[in-house]
């Protein structure tokens, strides 16, 4: 079953199969697709962030206890480096880590009055 079929099935489970609910089902599917796009992990081999951009990233160090864990920090590598392992480095306080995937850092929550939490 494709992800679109799964979303359609979920929409029908919530809103039924009545024709008067078609707009709600369409909105549900559009919302599910938007949420999915917001959480996409981008492979470093597909696209890299701007240098210095804050990111969440998945550590790529097979055999290391940090392998596969999510960290946060800026992208600090030179994508033009002749050494592949140096192209995909993100920084955390005190050290840099190679990554397999990344996504932009989320915005902090906003409290009443427009102040960041």
PDB file of C-alpha atoms in Angstrom:
ATOM      1  CA  UNK A   1       0.000   0.000   0.000  1.00  0.00           C
ATOM      2  CA  UNK A   2       1.388   3.411  -0.950  1.00  0.00           C
ATOM      3  CA  UNK A   3       1.604   6.243   1.572  1.00  0.00           C
ATOM      4  CA  UNK A   4      -1.158   8.094  -0.316  1.00  0.00           C
ATOM      5  CA  UNK A   5      -3.417   5.037  -0.024  1.00  0.00           C
ATOM      6  CA  UNK A   6      -2.620   4.879   3.702  1.00  0.00           C
ATOM      7  CA  UNK A   7      -3.616   8.541   4.108  1.00  0.00           C
ATOM      8  CA  UNK A   8      -6.821   7.971   2.141  1.00  0.00           C
ATOM      9  CA  UNK A   9      -7.630   4.967   4.310  1.00  0.00           C
ATOM     10  CA  UNK A  10      -6.998   7.005   7.475  1.00  0.00           C
ATOM     11  CA  UNK A  11      -9.202   9.834   6.163  1.00  0.00           C
ATOM     12  CA  UNK A  12     -12.027   7.383   5.432  1.00  0.00           C
ATOM     13  CA  UNK A  13     -11.651   5.843   8.889  1.00  0.00           C
ATOM     14  CA  UNK A  14     -12.074   9.296  10.451  1.00  0.00           C
ATOM     15  CA  UNK A  15     -14.666  10.851   8.139  1.00  0.00           C
ATOM     16  CA  UNK A  16     -16.389   7.824   6.600  1.00  0.00           C
ATOM     17  CA  UNK A  17     -17.167   7.367   2.934  1.00  0.00           C
ATOM     18  CA  UNK A  18     -19.987   9.923   2.615  1.00  0.00           C
ATOM     19  CA  UNK A  19     -19.670  12.397  -0.232  1.00  0.00           C
ATOM     20  CA  UNK A  20     -20.372  15.374   2.062  1.00  0.00           C
ATOM     21  CA  UNK A  21     -17.068  14.658   3.813  1.00  0.00           C
ATOM     22  CA  UNK A  22     -14.889  14.754   0.674  1.00  0.00           C
ATOM     23  CA  UNK A  23     -13.529  18.244   1.478  1.00  0.00           C
ATOM     24  CA  UNK A  24     -12.549  17.182   4.991  1.00  0.00           C
ATOM     25  CA  UNK A  25     -10.817  14.063   3.652  1.00  0.00           C
ATOM     26  CA  UNK A  26      -8.949  16.164   1.070  1.00  0.00           C
ATOM     27  CA  UNK A  27      -7.849  18.591   3.801  1.00  0.00           C
ATOM     28  CA  UNK A  28      -6.783  15.688   6.031  1.00  0.00           C
ATOM     29  CA  UNK A  29      -4.616  14.189   3.279  1.00  0.00           C
ATOM     30  CA  UNK A  30      -3.082  17.602   2.456  1.00  0.00           C
ATOM     31  CA  UNK A  31      -2.281  18.135   6.141  1.00  0.00           C
ATOM     32  CA  UNK A  32      -0.718  14.685   6.441  1.00  0.00           C
ATOM     33  CA  UNK A  33       1.463  15.336   3.393  1.00  0.00           C
ATOM     34  CA  UNK A  34       2.534  18.737   4.790  1.00  0.00           C
ATOM     35  CA  UNK A  35       3.484  17.158   8.147  1.00  0.00           C
ATOM     36  CA  UNK A  36       5.416  14.411   6.369  1.00  0.00           C
ATOM     37  CA  UNK A  37       7.383  16.973   4.344  1.00  0.00           C
ATOM     38  CA  UNK A  38       8.294  18.907   7.503  1.00  0.00           C
ATOM     39  CA  UNK A  39       9.915  15.855   9.058  1.00  0.00           C
ATOM     40  CA  UNK A  40      11.940  14.639   6.103  1.00  0.00           C
ATOM     41  CA  UNK A  41      15.522  13.609   6.807  1.00  0.00           C
ATOM     42  CA  UNK A  42      17.720  14.732   3.921  1.00  0.00           C
ATOM     43  CA  UNK A  43      20.590  12.399   2.948  1.00  0.00           C
ATOM     44  CA  UNK A  44      23.923  14.279   2.963  1.00  0.00           C
ATOM     45  CA  UNK A  45      24.662  12.746  -0.442  1.00  0.00           C
ATOM     46  CA  UNK A  46      21.493  14.383  -1.848  1.00  0.00           C
ATOM     47  CA  UNK A  47      21.823  17.933  -0.528  1.00  0.00           C
ATOM     48  CA  UNK A  48      23.832  19.781   2.128  1.00  0.00           C
ATOM     49  CA  UNK A  49      22.784  22.747   4.268  1.00  0.00           C
ATOM     50  CA  UNK A  50      24.435  26.135   4.025  1.00  0.00           C
ATOM     51  CA  UNK A  51      27.708  26.316   5.919  1.00  0.00           C
ATOM     52  CA  UNK A  52      26.948  27.464   9.490  1.00  0.00           C
ATOM     53  CA  UNK A  53      23.252  26.574   9.281  1.00  0.00           C
ATOM     54  CA  UNK A  54      21.832  25.061  12.464  1.00  0.00           C
ATOM     55  CA  UNK A  55      20.622  21.499  11.923  1.00  0.00           C
ATOM     56  CA  UNK A  56      19.536  18.280  13.484  1.00  0.00           C
ATOM     57  CA  UNK A  57      21.727  15.489  12.140  1.00  0.00           C
ATOM     58  CA  UNK A  58      22.072  11.719  12.358  1.00  0.00           C
ATOM     59  CA  UNK A  59      25.585  10.631  13.330  1.00  0.00           C
ATOM     60  CA  UNK A  60      27.391   8.294  10.934  1.00  0.00           C
ATOM     61  CA  UNK A  61      30.177   6.542  12.838  1.00  0.00           C
ATOM     62  CA  UNK A  62      29.681   2.749  12.487  1.00  0.00           C
ATOM     63  CA  UNK A  63      30.963   0.970  15.575  1.00  0.00           C
ATOM     64  CA  UNK A  64      30.740   4.108  17.734  1.00  0.00           C
ATOM     65  CA  UNK A  65      28.118   4.486  20.493  1.00  0.00           C
ATOM     66  CA  UNK A  66      26.950   7.728  18.834  1.00  0.00           C
ATOM     67  CA  UNK A  67      26.183   6.029  15.483  1.00  0.00           C
ATOM     68  CA  UNK A  68      22.537   6.582  14.460  1.00  0.00           C
ATOM     69  CA  UNK A  69      21.815   9.102  17.220  1.00  0.00           C
ATOM     70  CA  UNK A  70      20.436  12.571  16.584  1.00  0.00           C
ATOM     71  CA  UNK A  71      22.503  15.625  17.573  1.00  0.00           C
ATOM     72  CA  UNK A  72      22.074  19.335  16.928  1.00  0.00           C
ATOM     73  CA  UNK A  73      24.632  21.832  15.687  1.00  0.00           C
ATOM     74  CA  UNK A  74      25.774  23.799  12.663  1.00  0.00           C
ATOM     75  CA  UNK A  75      27.039  22.330   9.425  1.00  0.00           C
ATOM     76  CA  UNK A  76      30.743  23.210   9.395  1.00  0.00           C
ATOM     77  CA  UNK A  77      32.349  21.233   6.572  1.00  0.00           C
ATOM     78  CA  UNK A  78      33.647  22.299   3.246  1.00  0.00           C
ATOM     79  CA  UNK A  79      31.481  20.468   0.671  1.00  0.00           C
ATOM     80  CA  UNK A  80      34.329  20.826  -1.830  1.00  0.00           C
ATOM     81  CA  UNK A  81      36.838  18.964   0.333  1.00  0.00           C
ATOM     82  CA  UNK A  82      38.674  16.238  -1.602  1.00  0.00           C
ATOM     83  CA  UNK A  83      38.152  13.906   1.382  1.00  0.00           C
ATOM     84  CA  UNK A  84      34.638  12.451   1.447  1.00  0.00           C
ATOM     85  CA  UNK A  85      34.640  11.950   5.223  1.00  0.00           C
ATOM     86  CA  UNK A  86      35.302  15.693   5.666  1.00  0.00           C
ATOM     87  CA  UNK A  87      32.389  16.799   3.476  1.00  0.00           C
ATOM     88  CA  UNK A  88      29.641  15.752   5.870  1.00  0.00           C
ATOM     89  CA  UNK A  89      30.774  17.122   9.253  1.00  0.00           C
ATOM     90  CA  UNK A  90      28.425  18.878  11.659  1.00  0.00           C
ATOM     91  CA  UNK A  91      29.615  20.424  14.916  1.00  0.00           C
ATOM     92  CA  UNK A  92      28.530  20.017  18.494  1.00  0.00           C
ATOM     93  CA  UNK A  93      30.232  21.711  21.433  1.00  0.00           C
ATOM     94  CA  UNK A  94      33.772  20.345  21.534  1.00  0.00           C
ATOM     95  CA  UNK A  95      33.838  18.109  18.449  1.00  0.00           C
ATOM     96  CA  UNK A  96      32.631  17.493  14.917  1.00  0.00           C
ATOM     97  CA  UNK A  97      30.700  14.437  13.794  1.00  0.00           C
ATOM     98  CA  UNK A  98      30.092  12.896  10.387  1.00  0.00           C
ATOM     99  CA  UNK A  99      26.435  12.586   9.474  1.00  0.00           C
ATOM    100  CA  UNK A 100      24.312  10.500   7.137  1.00  0.00           C
ATOM    101  CA  UNK A 101      21.164  12.687   7.198  1.00  0.00           C
ATOM    102  CA  UNK A 102      20.107  16.144   8.360  1.00  0.00           C
ATOM    103  CA  UNK A 103      17.160  18.510   8.596  1.00  0.00           C
ATOM    104  CA  UNK A 104      16.901  22.216   9.464  1.00  0.00           C
ATOM    105  CA  UNK A 105      16.595  22.997  13.162  1.00  0.00           C
ATOM    106  CA  UNK A 106      12.985  23.600  14.198  1.00  0.00           C
ATOM    107  CA  UNK A 107      11.898  27.028  15.382  1.00  0.00           C
ATOM    108  CA  UNK A 108      11.702  27.429  19.174  1.00  0.00           C
ATOM    109  CA  UNK A 109       8.224  27.612  20.724  1.00  0.00           C
ATOM    110  CA  UNK A 110       6.715  31.058  21.191  1.00  0.00           C
ATOM    111  CA  UNK A 111       4.972  32.067  24.410  1.00  0.00           C
ATOM    112  CA  UNK A 112       2.181  34.583  24.745  1.00  0.00           C
ATOM    113  CA  UNK A 113       3.430  38.051  23.888  1.00  0.00           C
ATOM    114  CA  UNK A 114       5.709  36.740  21.126  1.00  0.00           C
ATOM    115  CA  UNK A 115       8.655  35.854  23.376  1.00  0.00           C
ATOM    116  CA  UNK A 116      10.639  32.673  22.717  1.00  0.00           C
ATOM    117  CA  UNK A 117      10.202  30.078  25.457  1.00  0.00           C
TER     118      UNK A 117
END
